[in-house]
Amino acid sequence: MKTVILDAGHGKKDSGAVGVTKKFEKDFNLSMVLKVNELLKKNPEINVILTRSTDVFVELVDRAKIANKAGADVFLSIHANAGEPPAKGSETLYTKDMDKPFATIIHKYLMSVTGLADRKCRYQNLSVCRNTTMPAALIEPGFLTNQAEEELLFNEEFQNRLAVAMAQGICEYLGVKYGVRTTPAGTYPVDVLLNDVPYEGLLIEGKSWVPAKLILNALGARWSYALRSIYVGDTKVDTKNYDGTSYIKGTDLRDLGIVRGVFLDPDAINTKRVLIYPKESVTNE
Ligand SMILES: [Zn+2]
């Protein structure tokens, strides 16, 4: 489990930068952090902590303390810039040496979305980066003092795309697969491969469970569903039901003689893979 701290800059009495049309930086920062949180919290390998989730004021040193106390793996602070016109563009800031690899990845994702002038990923002495004990970075995606950039920063669709990019950057740095797939508590996503077609399975207590209906149909097996259980032929099989999908154990397919073998792929890097080896020929009744 990795712990990610998302830090929405400023708050309450501290509005941060004020835009050309009087929009507040604190509102942009909070909106972004809530969006990134929504994306990351779907990942069972990531635990997200927000330094603020509403319009409240949190001291800079307390933001770092929250992260240090949680033993977080990474810290991302979201801000928006202000400067004398015609200041413009996107930048990612870091302070500690250990921040740099994380900030570099974040900046790559930031630039891929904003398309604004590249102010680079660079050093600045920042309280939240200086006082945190884990890799930290602070993004300034654009200038609220620039009318075109202010409009872009408060565009809902732009914010959604930037949120996805930040979630992807965090996942890349942590070596965690980014995906929006939700799985029930205590289960982990697993790709089930049958005849080169991927299906979405679950890993529960180290055992792989495959989507019964799709896999049994693909194998041409005779099956039925009654009283929340899958029957293969006349045999009742251990069944788990989540969100309208019934799952059965991969190993049961082998034990029932429906397939030749079921293996957890030892070479899978991110999401684990389950390989199902069907029999040479399948007789469909
Ligand atoms: Zn700020």
CSV table of C-alpha atoms and ligand atoms in Angstrom, one decimal:
chain,number,residue,atom,x,y,z
A,1,MET,CA,0.0,0.0,0.0
A,2,LYS,CA,1.3,3.4,-1.0
A,3,THR,CA,0.2,6.6,0.8
A,4,VAL,CA,-0.2,9.7,-1.4
A,5,ILE,CA,-0.6,13.2,0.1
A,6,LEU,CA,-2.6,15.7,-2.0
A,7,ASP,CA,-2.2,19.3,-0.9
A,8,ALA,CA,-4.5,22.0,-2.1
A,9,GLY,CA,-2.6,25.2,-1.6
A,10,HIS,CA,-4.0,28.1,0.5
A,11,GLY,CA,-7.6,28.1,1.8
A,12,LYS,CA,-10.3,30.2,3.6
A,13,LYS,CA,-8.7,33.6,4.6
A,14,ASP,CA,-5.8,32.9,2.3
A,15,SER,CA,-7.2,33.0,-1.3
A,16,GLY,CA,-3.8,32.6,-3.0
A,17,ALA,CA,-3.6,34.3,-6.4
A,18,VAL,CA,-6.6,36.3,-7.6
A,19,GLY,CA,-7.4,35.9,-11.3
A,20,VAL,CA,-8.1,38.6,-13.9
A,21,THR,CA,-11.9,38.0,-13.4
A,22,LYS,CA,-11.4,37.7,-9.6
A,23,LYS,CA,-11.4,33.9,-9.4
A,24,PHE,CA,-9.5,32.5,-6.4
A,25,GLU,CA,-6.5,30.2,-6.6
A,26,LYS,CA,-7.6,28.4,-3.5
A,27,ASP,CA,-10.8,27.2,-5.3
A,28,PHE,CA,-8.8,25.9,-8.3
A,29,ASN,CA,-6.4,24.1,-6.0
A,30,LEU,CA,-9.2,22.4,-4.0
A,31,SER,CA,-11.2,21.4,-7.1
A,32,MET,CA,-8.1,19.8,-8.6
A,33,VAL,CA,-7.2,17.9,-5.5
A,34,LEU,CA,-10.7,16.5,-5.1
A,35,LYS,CA,-10.6,15.3,-8.7
A,36,VAL,CA,-7.2,13.6,-8.3
A,37,ASN,CA,-8.4,12.0,-5.1
A,38,GLU,CA,-11.5,10.6,-6.8
A,39,LEU,CA,-9.3,8.9,-9.4
A,40,LEU,CA,-6.6,7.6,-7.1
A,41,LYS,CA,-8.9,6.3,-4.4
A,42,LYS,CA,-10.3,3.7,-6.8
A,43,ASN,CA,-6.9,2.0,-6.8
A,44,PRO,CA,-6.7,-0.6,-4.0
A,45,GLU,CA,-2.9,-0.1,-3.8
A,46,ILE,CA,-3.1,3.6,-3.0
A,47,ASN,CA,-4.2,5.3,0.2
A,48,VAL,CA,-4.9,9.1,-0.3
A,49,ILE,CA,-4.7,11.7,2.4
A,50,LEU,CA,-5.8,15.3,1.7
A,51,THR,CA,-4.3,18.2,3.8
A,52,ARG,CA,-7.6,19.9,3.3
A,53,SER,CA,-10.8,18.7,1.6
A,54,THR,CA,-12.9,21.9,2.2
A,55,ASP,CA,-12.3,25.7,2.2
A,56,VAL,CA,-10.3,25.8,5.5
A,57,PHE,CA,-6.9,27.3,6.3
A,58,VAL,CA,-4.0,25.0,7.1
A,59,GLU,CA,-0.5,26.3,8.0
A,60,LEU,CA,2.3,25.3,5.7
A,61,VAL,CA,4.2,23.5,8.4
A,62,ASP,CA,1.1,21.6,9.4
A,63,ARG,CA,0.7,20.3,5.8
A,64,ALA,CA,4.2,18.8,6.0
A,65,LYS,CA,3.5,17.4,9.4
A,66,ILE,CA,0.4,15.6,8.2
A,67,ALA,CA,2.5,13.9,5.5
A,68,ASN,CA,5.4,13.1,7.8
A,69,LYS,CA,3.1,11.6,10.5
A,70,ALA,CA,1.4,9.4,7.9
A,71,GLY,CA,4.7,8.1,6.6
A,72,ALA,CA,3.6,9.1,3.1
A,73,ASP,CA,5.4,7.8,0.0
A,74,VAL,CA,4.8,11.0,-2.0
A,75,PHE,CA,3.5,14.5,-1.7
A,76,LEU,CA,1.9,16.6,-4.4
A,77,SER,CA,0.9,20.2,-3.9
A,78,ILE,CA,-1.4,21.9,-6.3
A,79,HIS,CA,-1.3,25.7,-6.9
A,80,ALA,CA,-1.8,28.2,-9.7
A,81,ASN,CA,0.5,31.1,-10.4
A,82,ALA,CA,0.4,34.9,-10.4
A,83,GLY,CA,2.8,37.4,-11.9
A,84,GLU,CA,3.2,40.7,-13.7
A,85,PRO,CA,1.7,40.3,-17.2
A,86,PRO,CA,2.6,38.9,-19.6
A,87,ALA,CA,3.8,36.1,-17.3
A,88,LYS,CA,2.5,32.7,-18.6
A,89,GLY,CA,3.1,29.0,-18.7
A,90,SER,CA,3.4,25.9,-16.5
A,91,GLU,CA,6.0,24.9,-14.1
A,92,THR,CA,6.8,22.2,-11.5
A,93,LEU,CA,8.8,23.1,-8.4
A,94,TYR,CA,10.9,21.0,-6.0
A,95,THR,CA,13.3,21.6,-3.2
A,96,LYS,CA,15.0,18.5,-1.9
A,97,ASP,CA,17.3,16.3,-4.0
A,98,MET,CA,14.9,13.4,-3.4
A,99,ASP,CA,12.1,15.4,-4.9
A,100,LYS,CA,13.6,15.7,-8.3
A,101,PRO,CA,12.8,12.3,-9.9
A,102,PHE,CA,9.1,12.7,-8.8
A,103,ALA,CA,8.9,16.3,-9.9
A,104,THR,CA,10.4,15.4,-13.3
A,105,ILE,CA,7.7,12.8,-13.9
A,106,ILE,CA,4.9,15.1,-12.7
A,107,HIS,CA,6.2,17.9,-15.0
A,108,LYS,CA,6.1,15.6,-18.0
A,109,TYR,CA,2.5,14.8,-17.4
A,110,LEU,CA,1.7,18.5,-16.6
A,111,MET,CA,3.1,19.7,-19.9
A,112,SER,CA,1.2,17.0,-21.8
A,113,VAL,CA,-2.1,18.5,-20.7
A,114,THR,CA,-1.6,22.2,-20.4
A,115,GLY,CA,0.2,22.8,-23.7
A,116,LEU,CA,1.3,26.2,-22.3
A,117,ALA,CA,4.7,27.8,-22.3
A,118,ASP,CA,7.2,25.4,-20.5
A,119,ARG,CA,8.7,27.2,-17.5
A,120,LYS,CA,10.4,23.9,-16.7
A,121,CYS,CA,10.8,21.6,-13.7
A,122,ARG,CA,13.1,23.5,-11.3
A,123,TYR,CA,14.4,24.2,-7.8
A,124,GLN,CA,12.7,26.6,-5.5
A,125,ASN,CA,12.9,26.8,-1.7
A,126,LEU,CA,9.4,25.8,-0.7
A,127,SER,CA,8.1,25.1,2.8
A,128,VAL,CA,6.0,22.0,2.0
A,129,CYS,CA,8.9,20.5,0.0
A,130,ARG,CA,11.6,21.5,2.5
A,131,ASN,CA,9.7,20.2,5.6
A,132,THR,CA,8.4,16.9,4.2
A,133,THR,CA,10.5,13.7,4.6
A,134,MET,CA,9.3,12.1,1.4
A,135,PRO,CA,9.6,13.1,-2.3
A,136,ALA,CA,7.4,16.2,-2.9
A,137,ALA,CA,6.6,18.5,-5.8
A,138,LEU,CA,4.4,21.6,-6.4
A,139,ILE,CA,2.7,22.3,-9.6
A,140,GLU,CA,1.8,25.7,-11.0
A,141,PRO,CA,-0.1,24.8,-14.2
A,142,GLY,CA,-0.7,28.3,-15.3
A,143,PHE,CA,-1.2,32.0,-14.4
A,144,LEU,CA,-4.4,33.3,-13.0
A,145,THR,CA,-3.1,36.8,-13.8
A,146,ASN,CA,-3.2,35.8,-17.5
A,147,GLN,CA,-6.8,35.9,-18.8
A,148,ALA,CA,-6.5,33.1,-21.3
A,149,GLU,CA,-4.8,30.8,-18.7
A,150,GLU,CA,-7.3,31.8,-16.0
A,151,GLU,CA,-10.1,30.7,-18.3
A,152,LEU,CA,-8.4,27.5,-19.1
A,153,LEU,CA,-7.6,26.6,-15.4
A,154,PHE,CA,-11.3,27.0,-14.5
A,155,ASN,CA,-12.5,25.0,-17.4
A,156,GLU,CA,-14.1,21.8,-16.1
A,157,GLU,CA,-12.9,19.6,-19.0
A,158,PHE,CA,-9.3,20.9,-18.6
A,159,GLN,CA,-9.4,20.2,-14.9
A,160,ASN,CA,-10.6,16.7,-15.5
A,161,ARG,CA,-7.8,16.0,-18.0
A,162,LEU,CA,-5.2,17.5,-15.7
A,163,ALA,CA,-6.5,15.4,-12.8
A,164,VAL,CA,-6.1,12.2,-14.9
A,165,ALA,CA,-2.5,13.3,-15.8
A,166,MET,CA,-1.6,14.0,-12.2
A,167,ALA,CA,-3.0,10.6,-11.1
A,168,GLN,CA,-1.1,8.9,-13.9
A,169,GLY,CA,2.1,10.7,-13.0
A,170,ILE,CA,1.8,9.7,-9.3
A,171,CYS,CA,1.2,6.1,-10.4
A,172,GLU,CA,4.1,6.0,-12.7
A,173,TYR,CA,6.4,7.3,-10.0
A,174,LEU,CA,5.1,4.8,-7.4
A,175,GLY,CA,5.3,1.9,-9.9
A,176,VAL,CA,1.6,1.3,-9.5
A,177,LYS,CA,-0.7,0.6,-12.5
A,178,TYR,CA,-3.0,3.4,-13.2
A,179,GLY,CA,-6.5,2.3,-13.9
A,180,VAL,CA,-10.0,3.5,-13.1
A,181,ARG,CA,-11.3,-0.1,-12.5
A,182,THR,CA,-13.0,-0.5,-9.1
A,183,THR,CA,-12.8,-3.7,-7.3
A,184,PRO,CA,-14.5,-4.6,-4.0
A,185,ALA,CA,-12.6,-4.2,-0.7
A,186,GLY,CA,-10.2,-7.0,-0.1
A,187,THR,CA,-10.0,-7.9,-3.8
A,188,TYR,CA,-7.4,-7.0,-6.4
A,189,PRO,CA,-7.8,-6.7,-10.2
A,190,VAL,CA,-6.2,-9.4,-12.3
A,191,ASP,CA,-6.2,-9.9,-16.0
A,192,VAL,CA,-7.5,-13.3,-17.1
A,193,LEU,CA,-6.2,-14.4,-20.5
A,194,LEU,CA,-8.0,-17.0,-22.5
A,195,ASN,CA,-7.2,-17.6,-26.2
A,196,ASP,CA,-5.4,-14.2,-26.1
A,197,VAL,CA,-8.6,-12.4,-25.0
A,198,PRO,CA,-8.3,-10.5,-21.7
A,199,TYR,CA,-11.1,-10.7,-19.1
A,200,GLU,CA,-11.3,-8.9,-15.8
A,201,GLY,CA,-10.8,-11.2,-12.9
A,202,LEU,CA,-10.2,-10.8,-9.2
A,203,LEU,CA,-7.5,-11.9,-6.8
A,204,ILE,CA,-8.9,-12.8,-3.4
A,205,GLU,CA,-6.5,-14.1,-0.7
A,206,GLY,CA,-4.0,-15.1,-3.3
A,207,LYS,CA,-6.5,-17.1,-5.4
A,208,SER,CA,-7.7,-16.0,-8.8
A,209,TRP,CA,-11.4,-15.8,-9.5
A,210,VAL,CA,-12.6,-15.5,-13.1
A,211,PRO,CA,-15.9,-14.0,-14.5
A,212,ALA,CA,-18.0,-17.1,-14.7
A,213,LYS,CA,-20.4,-16.3,-17.5
A,214,LEU,CA,-17.9,-14.9,-19.9
A,215,ILE,CA,-15.2,-17.6,-19.4
A,216,LEU,CA,-17.7,-20.5,-19.3
A,217,ASN,CA,-19.3,-19.3,-22.5
A,218,ALA,CA,-15.9,-18.8,-24.2
A,219,LEU,CA,-15.0,-22.3,-23.2
A,220,GLY,CA,-18.4,-23.7,-24.5
A,221,ALA,CA,-19.2,-25.2,-21.1
A,222,ARG,CA,-22.7,-26.2,-20.0
A,223,TRP,CA,-23.5,-24.1,-17.0
A,224,SER,CA,-26.4,-22.6,-15.1
A,225,TYR,CA,-27.0,-20.1,-12.2
A,226,ALA,CA,-29.3,-20.7,-9.3
A,227,LEU,CA,-29.5,-19.4,-5.7
A,228,ARG,CA,-26.5,-17.1,-6.2
A,229,SER,CA,-24.3,-20.1,-7.2
A,230,ILE,CA,-22.8,-21.2,-10.6
A,231,TYR,CA,-23.4,-24.9,-11.6
A,232,VAL,CA,-21.2,-26.4,-14.1
A,233,GLY,CA,-23.1,-29.4,-15.5
A,234,ASP,CA,-24.7,-30.6,-12.2
A,235,THR,CA,-21.8,-29.6,-10.0
A,236,LYS,CA,-22.3,-26.6,-7.7
A,237,VAL,CA,-19.1,-24.4,-7.8
A,238,ASP,CA,-17.9,-21.9,-5.2
A,239,THR,CA,-19.2,-18.6,-6.4
A,240,LYS,CA,-18.7,-14.9,-5.4
A,241,ASN,CA,-21.1,-12.3,-6.6
A,242,TYR,CA,-20.0,-8.6,-7.0
A,243,ASP,CA,-21.8,-5.9,-8.8
A,244,GLY,CA,-24.0,-8.3,-10.9
A,245,THR,CA,-21.0,-10.4,-11.9
A,246,SER,CA,-20.4,-14.0,-10.7
A,247,TYR,CA,-16.9,-15.2,-10.2
A,248,ILE,CA,-15.6,-18.7,-9.9
A,249,LYS,CA,-12.1,-20.0,-9.0
A,250,GLY,CA,-9.7,-20.5,-11.9
A,251,THR,CA,-8.5,-23.7,-10.3
A,252,ASP,CA,-12.1,-25.1,-10.3
A,253,LEU,CA,-12.1,-24.9,-14.1
A,254,ARG,CA,-9.1,-27.2,-14.1
A,255,ASP,CA,-10.5,-29.5,-11.4
A,256,LEU,CA,-13.7,-29.9,-13.3
A,257,GLY,CA,-11.7,-30.9,-16.3
A,258,ILE,CA,-13.0,-28.0,-18.4
A,259,VAL,CA,-9.5,-26.7,-19.1
A,260,ARG,CA,-6.0,-28.2,-19.2
A,261,GLY,CA,-4.4,-25.7,-16.8
A,262,VAL,CA,-4.7,-22.4,-15.0
A,263,PHE,CA,-1.6,-20.5,-14.0
A,264,LEU,CA,-0.7,-17.2,-12.4
A,265,ASP,CA,1.8,-15.5,-14.7
A,266,PRO,CA,5.1,-15.3,-12.9
A,267,ASP,CA,6.4,-12.6,-15.3
A,268,ALA,CA,3.5,-10.2,-15.0
A,269,ILE,CA,4.9,-6.9,-13.8
A,270,ASN,CA,2.0,-4.7,-12.8
A,271,THR,CA,-1.4,-6.3,-12.6
A,272,LYS,CA,-1.0,-10.0,-12.1
A,273,ARG,CA,-2.2,-12.2,-15.0
A,274,VAL,CA,-4.0,-15.5,-15.0
A,275,LEU,CA,-3.4,-17.7,-18.0
A,276,ILE,CA,-6.1,-20.3,-18.9
A,277,TYR,CA,-5.1,-23.1,-21.2
A,278,PRO,CA,-8.2,-24.6,-22.9
A,279,LYS,CA,-8.4,-28.1,-24.1
A,280,GLU,CA,-7.4,-28.8,-27.7
A,281,SER,CA,-11.0,-28.8,-28.8
A,282,VAL,CA,-14.2,-27.8,-27.2
A,283,THR,CA,-17.5,-29.5,-27.8
A,284,ASN,CA,-20.4,-27.1,-27.6
A,285,GLU,CA,-23.6,-28.9,-26.8
B,1,ZN,ZN,-0.3,29.3,-4.5
